[in-house]
């Protein structure tokens, strides 16, 4: 049987790191042990392997995410690629996955993976996760499912997955809905399908979006400063079902009058922000003021969604479409 062609893109992260023998700290390594000679992925696919970056994922910005998008577009334009696997640090993996999910127009499987233990640690999970990701990228069933995240035998959608534990290998979970599939020794199985996915291609990122976590007794000065600093959009991780302290209401009104969009999500790990409460600062009044509510995105993903919408050529329409999904 002819093997599928998989584009394997390394970007860095713990999966490409090792523990330093003397200091014991985890650092990026020049000799990435995952390069195909080392892992024999060749039995499963024809691998075209490139290193886009070798960055810890806290160093990744939307600029690198856009470079990745363009890299995938150019490779898939020039030759037949059946699937793409991206190795990435886990800290911001969900953000790169969601950025690509929203901006990349393709039907082939795009799979991100990483590791919680570096390459020379006992119980290192990088190699295993990489092999799983390649298996998923080769699966016919993984087509047209948007960008996927594969770690620890589970398949998650970019939209719903989040890093939930600082160190445990089962850190990636989809709080609202659970994984959409799993990998075992011999099978890749999807037990759910993601909802309809809309794509918003962008060419550049010039706008800026600030993200604030709302807390008890929060004062308006932080929001005021983001306007003074010239941010183009704001995301609030609001309380509970979508409420803020009354002290924030006048500044929210002022920001919206300046035509700066405010997107609201819940800071709760689970559930969806809604316009339920009618007291001052409650979701009902915020929605009436023009605050945009999302359906279950977390703060960091709502920020990327707003960033992509604002950088889209028809940003009004993109905003309506992204946040009504
Ligand atoms: N497990 C990891 O990959 C964490 C690392 N700090 C990173 O995101 O690059």
CSV table of C-alpha atoms and ligand atoms in Angstrom, one decimal:
chain,number,residue,atom,x,y,z
A,1,UNK,CA,0.0,0.0,0.0
A,2,UNK,CA,1.3,3.4,-0.9
A,3,UNK,CA,2.2,5.5,2.2
A,4,UNK,CA,0.7,8.9,2.7
A,5,UNK,CA,2.8,12.0,2.5
A,6,UNK,CA,2.9,13.9,5.8
A,7,UNK,CA,4.5,17.3,6.2
A,8,UNK,CA,6.1,17.3,9.7
A,9,UNK,CA,6.8,20.8,11.0
A,10,UNK,CA,8.8,21.3,14.2
A,11,UNK,CA,8.4,24.5,16.1
A,12,UNK,CA,10.1,23.7,19.5
A,13,UNK,CA,8.7,23.1,22.9
A,14,UNK,CA,9.4,20.5,25.5
A,15,UNK,CA,9.0,17.8,22.8
A,16,UNK,CA,12.3,19.2,21.3
A,17,UNK,CA,14.0,19.8,24.7
A,18,UNK,CA,16.1,17.8,27.1
A,19,UNK,CA,17.1,17.9,30.7
A,20,UNK,CA,20.6,19.3,31.2
A,21,UNK,CA,22.8,16.7,32.8
A,22,UNK,CA,24.4,19.1,35.3
A,23,UNK,CA,21.8,21.8,36.1
A,24,UNK,CA,18.7,19.6,35.8
A,25,UNK,CA,16.8,22.4,34.0
A,26,UNK,CA,14.9,21.7,30.7
A,27,UNK,CA,16.4,23.5,27.7
A,28,UNK,CA,15.9,23.4,23.9
A,29,UNK,CA,18.3,21.0,22.2
A,30,UNK,CA,20.1,21.5,18.9
A,31,UNK,CA,19.9,17.8,18.1
A,32,UNK,CA,16.2,17.3,18.1
A,33,UNK,CA,15.8,13.6,18.9
A,34,UNK,CA,12.5,13.5,17.1
A,35,UNK,CA,14.0,14.0,13.6
A,36,UNK,CA,12.9,11.0,11.5
A,37,UNK,CA,16.2,9.2,11.5
A,38,UNK,CA,15.7,8.8,15.2
A,39,UNK,CA,12.1,7.7,15.4
A,40,UNK,CA,11.4,5.6,12.3
A,41,UNK,CA,8.2,7.3,11.4
A,42,UNK,CA,9.0,6.3,7.9
A,43,UNK,CA,7.2,3.0,8.4
A,44,UNK,CA,3.9,4.9,8.8
A,45,UNK,CA,4.2,7.7,6.2
A,46,UNK,CA,6.5,9.4,3.8
A,47,UNK,CA,7.7,12.3,5.9
A,48,UNK,CA,8.8,15.7,4.7
A,49,UNK,CA,10.3,17.2,7.7
A,50,UNK,CA,11.1,20.8,8.4
A,51,UNK,CA,12.0,23.0,11.4
A,52,UNK,CA,10.1,26.2,11.2
A,53,UNK,CA,11.4,27.4,14.6
A,54,UNK,CA,13.0,26.0,17.7
A,55,UNK,CA,11.1,28.1,20.2
A,56,UNK,CA,9.7,27.4,23.7
A,57,UNK,CA,6.0,28.0,23.1
A,58,UNK,CA,5.8,31.0,25.5
A,59,UNK,CA,8.0,32.7,22.7
A,60,UNK,CA,5.4,32.0,20.0
A,61,UNK,CA,3.3,35.0,18.9
A,62,UNK,CA,0.6,35.4,16.3
A,63,UNK,CA,3.4,36.4,14.0
A,64,UNK,CA,4.8,32.8,14.1
A,65,UNK,CA,1.3,31.4,13.8
A,66,UNK,CA,0.8,33.4,10.6
A,67,UNK,CA,4.2,32.1,9.3
A,68,UNK,CA,3.1,28.5,10.0
A,69,UNK,CA,-0.2,29.1,8.1
A,70,UNK,CA,1.7,30.5,5.1
A,71,UNK,CA,4.2,27.6,5.3
A,72,UNK,CA,1.5,25.0,5.1
A,73,UNK,CA,-0.2,26.9,2.3
A,74,UNK,CA,2.9,27.1,0.2
A,75,UNK,CA,3.9,23.4,0.7
A,76,UNK,CA,0.4,22.2,0.0
A,77,UNK,CA,0.2,24.4,-3.1
A,78,UNK,CA,3.4,23.1,-4.5
A,79,UNK,CA,3.1,19.3,-3.9
A,80,UNK,CA,0.7,16.7,-2.8
A,81,UNK,CA,0.6,16.6,0.9
A,82,UNK,CA,-2.0,14.2,2.6
A,83,UNK,CA,-1.7,15.6,6.1
A,84,UNK,CA,0.3,18.0,8.3
A,85,UNK,CA,1.8,17.3,11.8
A,86,UNK,CA,3.1,20.2,13.9
A,87,UNK,CA,5.2,19.7,17.0
A,88,UNK,CA,4.8,22.5,19.5
A,89,UNK,CA,5.3,23.5,23.1
A,90,UNK,CA,2.2,22.8,25.2
A,91,UNK,CA,1.9,26.1,26.9
A,92,UNK,CA,0.4,27.9,23.9
A,93,UNK,CA,-0.3,24.9,21.7
A,94,UNK,CA,-4.1,25.4,21.9
A,95,UNK,CA,-3.6,29.0,20.7
A,96,UNK,CA,-1.6,28.1,17.6
A,97,UNK,CA,-4.0,25.3,16.9
A,98,UNK,CA,-7.0,27.6,17.1
A,99,UNK,CA,-5.3,30.3,15.0
A,100,UNK,CA,-4.7,27.8,12.2
A,101,UNK,CA,-8.2,26.4,12.6
A,102,UNK,CA,-9.7,29.8,12.0
A,103,UNK,CA,-7.4,31.0,9.3
A,104,UNK,CA,-6.3,28.0,7.2
A,105,UNK,CA,-8.4,26.9,4.3
A,106,UNK,CA,-7.8,23.2,3.8
A,107,UNK,CA,-9.6,19.8,4.1
A,108,UNK,CA,-6.5,17.7,4.8
A,109,UNK,CA,-5.8,16.7,8.5
A,110,UNK,CA,-3.7,19.3,10.4
A,111,UNK,CA,-2.6,17.8,13.7
A,112,UNK,CA,-0.7,19.5,16.6
A,113,UNK,CA,1.1,17.6,19.2
A,114,UNK,CA,3.7,18.1,22.0
A,115,UNK,CA,5.0,16.6,25.2
A,116,UNK,CA,4.9,17.2,28.9
A,117,UNK,CA,8.3,15.4,29.5
A,118,UNK,CA,11.4,16.3,27.6
A,119,UNK,CA,13.2,13.8,25.3
A,120,UNK,CA,15.7,12.3,27.8
A,121,UNK,CA,13.3,12.1,30.8
A,122,UNK,CA,12.0,8.7,32.0
A,123,UNK,CA,8.5,8.3,30.7
A,124,UNK,CA,9.1,10.9,27.9
A,125,UNK,CA,5.8,11.2,26.0
A,126,UNK,CA,7.1,13.1,22.9
A,127,UNK,CA,7.9,10.2,20.6
A,128,UNK,CA,4.7,8.4,21.4
A,129,UNK,CA,2.6,11.5,20.9
A,130,UNK,CA,4.3,12.2,17.6
A,131,UNK,CA,3.7,8.7,16.3
A,132,UNK,CA,0.0,9.1,17.4
A,133,UNK,CA,-0.2,12.5,15.6
A,134,UNK,CA,1.2,10.9,12.4
A,135,UNK,CA,-1.3,8.1,12.6
A,136,UNK,CA,-4.2,10.6,12.9
A,137,UNK,CA,-2.8,12.8,10.1
A,138,UNK,CA,-2.8,9.6,7.9
A,139,UNK,CA,-6.4,8.7,8.8
A,140,UNK,CA,-9.1,9.3,6.1
A,141,UNK,CA,-11.6,10.0,8.9
A,142,UNK,CA,-9.4,13.0,10.1
A,143,UNK,CA,-10.2,14.9,6.9
A,144,UNK,CA,-12.5,18.0,7.1
A,145,UNK,CA,-12.4,18.0,10.9
A,146,UNK,CA,-10.5,21.3,11.2
A,147,UNK,CA,-7.3,21.5,13.2
A,148,UNK,CA,-6.9,18.7,15.7
A,149,UNK,CA,-4.8,18.3,18.8
A,150,UNK,CA,-3.4,14.8,19.6
A,151,UNK,CA,-1.7,13.9,22.9
A,152,UNK,CA,-2.0,11.1,25.4
A,153,UNK,CA,-4.1,8.9,23.1
A,154,UNK,CA,-6.8,11.5,22.6
A,155,UNK,CA,-8.0,13.5,19.7
A,156,UNK,CA,-9.4,17.0,20.5
A,157,UNK,CA,-10.6,19.9,18.3
A,158,UNK,CA,-8.6,23.1,18.3
A,159,UNK,CA,-11.7,25.0,19.3
A,160,UNK,CA,-12.4,23.1,22.5
A,161,UNK,CA,-9.1,21.8,23.8
A,162,UNK,CA,-7.2,23.5,26.6
A,163,UNK,CA,-4.2,22.8,28.8
A,164,UNK,CA,-5.6,21.9,32.2
A,165,UNK,CA,-2.7,20.7,34.3
A,166,UNK,CA,0.8,22.3,34.6
A,167,UNK,CA,2.7,19.0,34.5
A,168,UNK,CA,0.5,15.9,34.1
A,169,UNK,CA,0.6,14.1,30.7
A,170,UNK,CA,-3.2,14.0,30.5
A,171,UNK,CA,-3.2,17.8,30.6
A,172,UNK,CA,-5.1,18.4,27.3
A,173,UNK,CA,-8.9,18.3,27.8
A,174,UNK,CA,-12.0,19.7,26.1
A,175,UNK,CA,-14.0,20.8,29.2
A,176,UNK,CA,-17.4,21.4,27.5
A,177,UNK,CA,-17.5,18.4,25.2
A,178,UNK,CA,-14.6,15.9,25.7
A,179,UNK,CA,-12.4,14.5,23.0
A,180,UNK,CA,-13.8,13.6,19.6
A,181,UNK,CA,-11.7,10.5,19.2
A,182,UNK,CA,-8.9,8.2,20.4
A,183,UNK,CA,-5.9,6.3,19.2
A,184,UNK,CA,-5.1,2.8,20.3
A,185,UNK,CA,-2.3,0.5,19.1
A,186,UNK,CA,-4.0,-0.4,15.9
A,187,UNK,CA,-6.8,2.1,15.3
A,188,UNK,CA,-7.6,5.8,15.0
A,189,UNK,CA,-11.3,6.2,16.0
A,190,UNK,CA,-13.5,9.3,15.8
A,191,UNK,CA,-16.6,9.0,18.0
A,192,UNK,CA,-17.8,12.5,17.4
A,193,UNK,CA,-17.7,15.1,14.6
A,194,UNK,CA,-17.0,18.8,15.2
A,195,UNK,CA,-19.6,21.4,14.3
A,196,UNK,CA,-19.5,23.3,11.0
A,197,UNK,CA,-16.3,25.3,10.7
A,198,UNK,CA,-15.9,28.7,9.1
A,199,UNK,CA,-12.5,30.0,7.9
A,200,UNK,CA,-11.3,33.6,7.9
A,201,UNK,CA,-8.1,33.9,5.9
A,202,UNK,CA,-5.9,36.8,6.9
A,203,UNK,CA,-2.7,38.1,5.3
A,204,UNK,CA,-1.2,40.2,8.1
A,205,UNK,CA,-1.6,41.1,11.7
A,206,UNK,CA,-1.6,44.8,12.4
A,207,UNK,CA,-4.3,45.1,15.1
A,208,UNK,CA,-3.9,44.4,18.8
A,209,UNK,CA,-6.3,42.8,21.2
A,210,UNK,CA,-6.0,42.9,25.0
A,211,UNK,CA,-7.3,40.2,27.3
A,212,UNK,CA,-8.4,40.9,31.0
A,213,UNK,CA,-9.4,38.5,33.6
A,214,UNK,CA,-12.2,40.1,35.7
A,215,UNK,CA,-12.1,39.8,39.4
A,216,UNK,CA,-13.9,40.9,42.6
A,217,UNK,CA,-13.4,44.6,43.2
A,218,UNK,CA,-11.7,45.2,39.8
A,219,UNK,CA,-11.2,48.9,39.1
A,220,UNK,CA,-11.7,50.5,35.7
A,221,UNK,CA,-8.1,51.9,35.3
A,222,UNK,CA,-6.7,48.8,33.5
A,223,UNK,CA,-9.4,49.0,30.9
A,224,UNK,CA,-8.9,52.8,30.6
A,225,UNK,CA,-5.2,52.2,30.0
A,226,UNK,CA,-5.8,49.7,27.2
A,227,UNK,CA,-7.7,52.4,25.3
A,228,UNK,CA,-5.0,55.0,25.9
A,229,UNK,CA,-2.4,52.4,24.7
A,230,UNK,CA,-4.4,52.1,21.4
A,231,UNK,CA,-5.7,48.5,21.6
A,232,UNK,CA,-8.1,47.8,18.8
A,233,UNK,CA,-10.2,45.3,20.7
A,234,UNK,CA,-10.7,43.9,24.2
A,235,UNK,CA,-11.7,40.5,25.6
A,236,UNK,CA,-13.0,40.2,29.1
A,237,UNK,CA,-12.9,36.9,31.0
A,238,UNK,CA,-16.0,37.8,33.0
A,239,UNK,CA,-17.5,36.3,36.2
A,240,UNK,CA,-19.8,33.3,36.2
A,241,UNK,CA,-22.4,33.4,33.4
A,242,UNK,CA,-21.0,36.7,32.1
A,243,UNK,CA,-21.1,39.4,34.7
A,244,UNK,CA,-18.7,42.2,35.8
A,245,UNK,CA,-18.4,44.4,38.9
A,246,UNK,CA,-20.5,47.7,38.6
A,247,UNK,CA,-17.3,49.7,38.6
A,248,UNK,CA,-16.5,48.5,35.1
A,249,UNK,CA,-19.8,49.4,33.4
A,250,UNK,CA,-19.1,53.1,32.7
A,251,UNK,CA,-15.7,52.4,31.1
A,252,UNK,CA,-17.2,49.5,29.0
A,253,UNK,CA,-19.9,51.9,27.8
A,254,UNK,CA,-17.2,54.5,26.9
A,255,UNK,CA,-15.0,51.9,25.0
A,256,UNK,CA,-18.0,50.7,23.0
A,257,UNK,CA,-18.9,54.3,22.1
A,258,UNK,CA,-15.4,54.6,20.6
A,259,UNK,CA,-16.2,51.6,18.4
A,260,UNK,CA,-13.7,49.3,20.1
A,261,UNK,CA,-15.3,45.9,20.2
A,262,UNK,CA,-15.5,44.1,23.6
A,263,UNK,CA,-15.9,40.3,23.6
A,264,UNK,CA,-17.0,38.6,26.7
A,265,UNK,CA,-16.3,35.0,27.9
A,266,UNK,CA,-16.7,33.3,31.2
A,267,UNK,CA,-13.7,32.9,33.4
A,268,UNK,CA,-15.2,29.6,34.6
A,269,UNK,CA,-13.5,26.5,33.3
A,270,UNK,CA,-16.8,25.1,32.0
A,271,UNK,CA,-20.0,26.6,30.6
A,272,UNK,CA,-21.0,29.5,28.4
A,273,UNK,CA,-21.4,33.2,29.1
A,274,UNK,CA,-25.0,34.4,28.6
A,275,UNK,CA,-27.2,37.5,29.1
A,276,UNK,CA,-29.0,36.1,32.2
A,277,UNK,CA,-28.5,38.6,35.0
A,278,UNK,CA,-30.3,42.0,35.1
A,279,UNK,CA,-28.4,43.7,38.0
A,280,UNK,CA,-25.8,46.5,37.3
A,281,UNK,CA,-22.9,44.7,35.6
A,282,UNK,CA,-25.0,41.7,34.8
A,283,UNK,CA,-24.8,40.1,31.4
A,284,UNK,CA,-28.2,41.4,30.2
A,285,UNK,CA,-27.2,45.0,30.4
A,286,UNK,CA,-23.7,44.3,29.0
A,287,UNK,CA,-25.2,42.7,25.9
A,288,UNK,CA,-27.6,45.6,25.5
A,289,UNK,CA,-24.6,47.9,25.5
A,290,UNK,CA,-23.1,46.0,22.6
A,291,UNK,CA,-20.7,43.6,24.3
A,292,UNK,CA,-20.3,40.5,22.2
A,293,UNK,CA,-20.9,37.1,23.9
A,294,UNK,CA,-19.2,33.9,22.7
A,295,UNK,CA,-20.4,30.4,22.8
A,296,UNK,CA,-17.9,28.7,25.1
A,297,UNK,CA,-14.5,29.9,23.9
A,298,UNK,CA,-11.9,30.5,26.6
A,299,UNK,CA,-10.2,33.9,27.0
A,300,UNK,CA,-7.1,33.2,25.0
A,301,UNK,CA,-9.0,31.7,22.1
A,302,UNK,CA,-11.6,34.5,22.1
A,303,UNK,CA,-8.6,36.9,21.9
A,304,UNK,CA,-7.3,35.2,18.8
A,305,UNK,CA,-10.8,35.1,17.3
A,306,UNK,CA,-11.2,38.8,17.7
A,307,UNK,CA,-7.6,39.4,16.5
A,308,UNK,CA,-8.3,37.4,13.3
A,309,UNK,CA,-11.7,39.2,12.8
A,310,UNK,CA,-10.1,42.6,13.2
A,311,UNK,CA,-7.3,41.8,10.8
A,312,UNK,CA,-9.8,40.4,8.2
A,313,UNK,CA,-10.6,42.6,5.2
A,314,UNK,CA,-14.3,42.6,6.2
A,315,UNK,CA,-13.9,42.8,9.9
A,316,UNK,CA,-17.5,43.6,10.8
A,317,UNK,CA,-18.8,40.5,8.9
A,318,UNK,CA,-15.9,38.3,10.2
A,319,UNK,CA,-16.8,39.4,13.8
A,320,UNK,CA,-20.5,38.5,13.3
A,321,UNK,CA,-19.6,35.2,11.7
A,322,UNK,CA,-16.9,34.1,14.2
A,323,UNK,CA,-18.9,35.0,17.3
A,324,UNK,CA,-22.3,33.7,16.2
A,325,UNK,CA,-20.9,30.2,15.6
B,1,LIG,N1,5.4,21.0,27.8
B,1,LIG,C1,5.8,22.1,27.2
B,1,LIG,O1,6.0,22.0,26.0
B,1,LIG,C2,5.9,23.3,28.0
B,1,LIG,C3,7.0,24.3,27.5
B,1,LIG,N2,7.2,25.3,28.5
B,1,LIG,C4,6.6,24.9,26.2
B,1,LIG,O2,5.4,25.2,26.0
B,1,LIG,O3,7.4,25.2,25.3
